Amino acid sequence: MISLALILVCATLTCGQEEEVDHDHAHHSGNPLDWLRDSVPGEPGVDYPIFNEVQDTAFSCEDRVFGGYYADPGMGCQGYHVCLNHGNNARKLSFLCPNGTIFQQSKLTCEWWFNVDCTEAQSSYNVNDLIGTGDSLPESNDLGPKRPIPTRNNDNVNPNRRSRK
Ligand SMILES: *[C@@H]1O[C@H](CO)[C@@H](O)[C@H](O)[C@H]1NC(C)=O
């Protein structure tokens, strides 16, 4: 799961290109956080989380909607889970939003951290109740990035294209 999430993140941020760069030259900027500081308002790791892998948190998929998306406040909402419960078996797939973004529960998408209030995430978990009803999500027409559908869609978890000026 972790590697899948990283691949998705990499697809978004074109990490793949960086891997093709000669290693002698790949890290010339010294601090890997400089790129973030230059690209995203705020201090990485302080104003927004910069996890490099999904963390083990208290979040449980028990009694969640099948196929529902859940921001994890235990990861500052950078992490989110897709619950795939089957019978008594609570299963989850876990993902990270790209650095600088966190999961906007009300829209089920990664957005710039400064546009998301992670403390509101849990009170919006019920947005998942709309899954499978045919009703559209609130404000879904305003969505910049597509809703992430990690298992079936490469063009996902993409908060960057529209928000970046
Ligand atoms: C966020 O940045 C940190 C520090 O550069 C890095 O270790 C981590 O892998 C990044 N996380 C993601 C999801 O790209």
Coordinates of C-alpha atoms and ligand atoms in Angstrom, one line a residue:
M1 CA 0.0 0.0 0.0
I2 CA 2.7 2.4 0.9
S3 CA 4.5 1.9 -2.3
L4 CA 1.3 2.3 -4.3
A5 CA 0.7 5.6 -2.5
L6 CA 4.2 6.7 -3.2
I7 CA 3.9 5.8 -6.8
L8 CA 0.8 7.8 -7.1
V9 CA 2.4 10.7 -5.4
C10 CA 5.4 10.4 -7.7
A11 CA 3.2 10.3 -10.7
T12 CA 1.8 13.6 -9.6
L13 CA 5.0 15.2 -8.7
T14 CA 7.0 13.7 -11.5
C15 CA 9.5 12.1 -9.1
G16 CA 10.1 9.6 -11.9
Q17 CA 12.0 12.3 -13.8
E18 CA 14.1 13.0 -10.8
E19 CA 15.2 9.4 -10.6
E20 CA 16.5 9.6 -14.1
V21 CA 18.8 12.5 -13.1
D22 CA 22.4 11.6 -12.4
H23 CA 22.7 11.1 -8.7
D24 CA 25.7 13.4 -8.5
H25 CA 23.5 16.3 -9.6
A26 CA 20.1 15.3 -8.1
H27 CA 20.6 16.8 -4.7
H28 CA 22.6 19.9 -5.5
S29 CA 20.1 22.1 -3.6
G30 CA 21.2 20.5 -0.3
N31 CA 18.1 20.6 1.8
P32 CA 15.2 18.7 0.2
L33 CA 12.8 21.0 2.1
D34 CA 14.0 24.0 0.1
W35 CA 11.9 22.9 -2.9
L36 CA 8.9 22.8 -0.6
R37 CA 9.7 26.1 1.0
D38 CA 10.0 27.7 -2.4
S39 CA 6.8 26.1 -3.7
V40 CA 4.3 26.2 -0.8
P41 CA 3.5 28.9 1.7
G42 CA 4.4 28.0 5.3
E43 CA 7.1 25.9 7.0
P44 CA 7.2 22.2 6.0
G45 CA 6.7 20.0 9.0
V46 CA 5.4 22.9 11.1
D47 CA 2.5 24.4 9.2
Y48 CA 1.8 21.2 7.3
P49 CA 2.8 17.6 7.7
I50 CA 5.5 16.0 5.5
F51 CA 5.2 12.3 6.1
N52 CA 7.1 10.1 3.8
E53 CA 5.0 7.1 4.5
V54 CA 1.6 6.3 5.9
Q55 CA 1.7 6.2 9.7
D56 CA 0.1 3.7 12.1
T57 CA -2.7 5.7 13.8
A58 CA -5.8 5.1 15.8
F59 CA -8.0 5.4 12.7
S60 CA -10.2 2.3 12.2
C61 CA -12.3 1.3 9.3
E62 CA -14.8 -0.4 11.5
D63 CA -18.3 0.7 10.8
R64 CA -17.3 2.9 8.0
V65 CA -18.9 3.1 4.6
F66 CA -17.6 0.6 2.0
G67 CA -15.5 2.5 -0.4
G68 CA -15.6 5.6 1.7
Y69 CA -12.7 8.1 2.0
Y70 CA -11.5 9.2 5.4
A71 CA -9.0 11.9 6.3
D72 CA -6.8 10.8 9.2
P73 CA -6.3 13.6 11.8
G74 CA -3.6 11.3 13.3
M75 CA -1.5 12.3 10.3
G76 CA -2.6 15.9 10.2
C77 CA -4.9 14.8 7.4
Q78 CA -2.0 14.3 5.0
G79 CA -2.9 10.6 5.2
Y80 CA -6.3 9.3 4.3
H81 CA -7.9 5.9 4.1
V82 CA -10.2 4.1 1.8
C83 CA -12.3 1.6 3.8
L84 CA -13.0 -1.7 2.1
N85 CA -14.9 -3.6 4.9
H86 CA -16.2 -7.0 4.2
G87 CA -18.4 -8.6 6.8
N88 CA -16.7 -8.2 10.1
N89 CA -13.4 -7.6 8.4
A90 CA -12.4 -4.0 8.5
R91 CA -9.9 -3.4 5.7
K92 CA -8.3 -0.2 4.7
L93 CA -6.1 1.2 2.0
S94 CA -4.0 4.2 3.1
F95 CA -2.5 7.0 1.1
L96 CA -0.7 10.2 1.6
C97 CA -1.5 13.5 -0.1
P98 CA 1.5 15.2 -1.7
N99 CA 3.5 17.4 0.6
G100 CA 1.9 20.8 0.9
T101 CA -1.5 19.3 0.6
I102 CA -3.8 17.5 3.0
F103 CA -7.1 15.7 2.5
Q104 CA -10.2 17.9 2.3
Q105 CA -12.8 15.6 3.8
S106 CA -15.8 17.6 2.5
K107 CA -14.6 17.3 -1.1
L108 CA -12.7 14.0 -0.9
T109 CA -9.6 15.4 -2.5
C110 CA -6.2 16.6 -1.6
E111 CA -5.9 20.4 -1.4
W112 CA -3.4 22.9 -0.3
W113 CA -3.0 22.7 3.4
F114 CA -4.0 26.4 3.9
N115 CA -7.4 25.7 2.4
V116 CA -8.2 22.8 4.6
D117 CA -9.2 22.7 8.3
C118 CA -8.1 19.2 9.4
T119 CA -10.0 19.6 12.7
E120 CA -13.2 19.6 10.7
A121 CA -12.5 16.4 9.0
Q122 CA -14.3 14.0 11.3
S123 CA -17.4 16.1 11.3
S124 CA -17.5 15.7 7.5
Y125 CA -17.0 11.9 7.5
N126 CA -20.7 11.5 6.6
V127 CA -20.0 12.9 3.2
N128 CA -19.3 9.3 2.4
D129 CA -22.9 8.4 3.0
L130 CA -23.5 9.8 -0.5
I131 CA -21.3 7.1 -2.0
G132 CA -23.5 4.8 -4.1
T133 CA -26.6 6.9 -3.8
G134 CA -26.1 8.7 -7.1
D135 CA -26.2 12.1 -5.4
S136 CA -23.2 14.2 -6.2
L137 CA -21.0 15.5 -3.6
P138 CA -21.5 19.0 -2.3
E139 CA -19.8 21.6 -4.4
S140 CA -18.4 18.9 -6.6
N141 CA -18.5 21.2 -9.6
D142 CA -15.9 23.4 -7.8
L143 CA -13.4 20.6 -7.5
G144 CA -10.1 21.4 -9.1
P145 CA -8.5 18.1 -8.9
K146 CA -10.4 14.9 -9.6
R147 CA -11.5 12.9 -6.7
P148 CA -8.7 10.5 -6.0
I149 CA -9.6 6.9 -6.9
P150 CA -6.2 5.3 -6.2
T151 CA -6.9 1.8 -7.3
R152 CA -8.2 2.5 -10.8
N153 CA -7.0 5.9 -12.0
N154 CA -3.6 7.2 -12.7
D155 CA -4.7 10.8 -13.0
N156 CA -5.5 11.3 -9.3
V157 CA -4.3 12.9 -6.1
N158 CA -3.6 15.9 -8.1
P159 CA -4.0 19.1 -6.2
N160 CA -1.4 20.9 -8.1
R161 CA -2.6 21.7 -11.6
R162 CA -5.3 24.1 -10.8
S163 CA -4.3 25.7 -7.5
R164 CA -0.8 26.6 -8.6
K165 CA -0.6 29.9 -10.3
Ligands
LIG1 C1 7.6 15.1 2.0 O1 8.8 15.6 2.2 C2 9.7 14.8 3.0 C3 11.0 15.6 3.2 O2 11.5 16.0 2.0 C4 9.9 13.5 2.3 O3 10.7 12.7 3.1 C5 8.6 12.8 2.1 O4 8.8 11.6 1.4 C6 7.6 13.7 1.3 N1 6.3 13.1 1.4 C7 5.6 12.9 0.2 C8 4.3 12.3 0.4 O5 6.0 13.2 -0.9

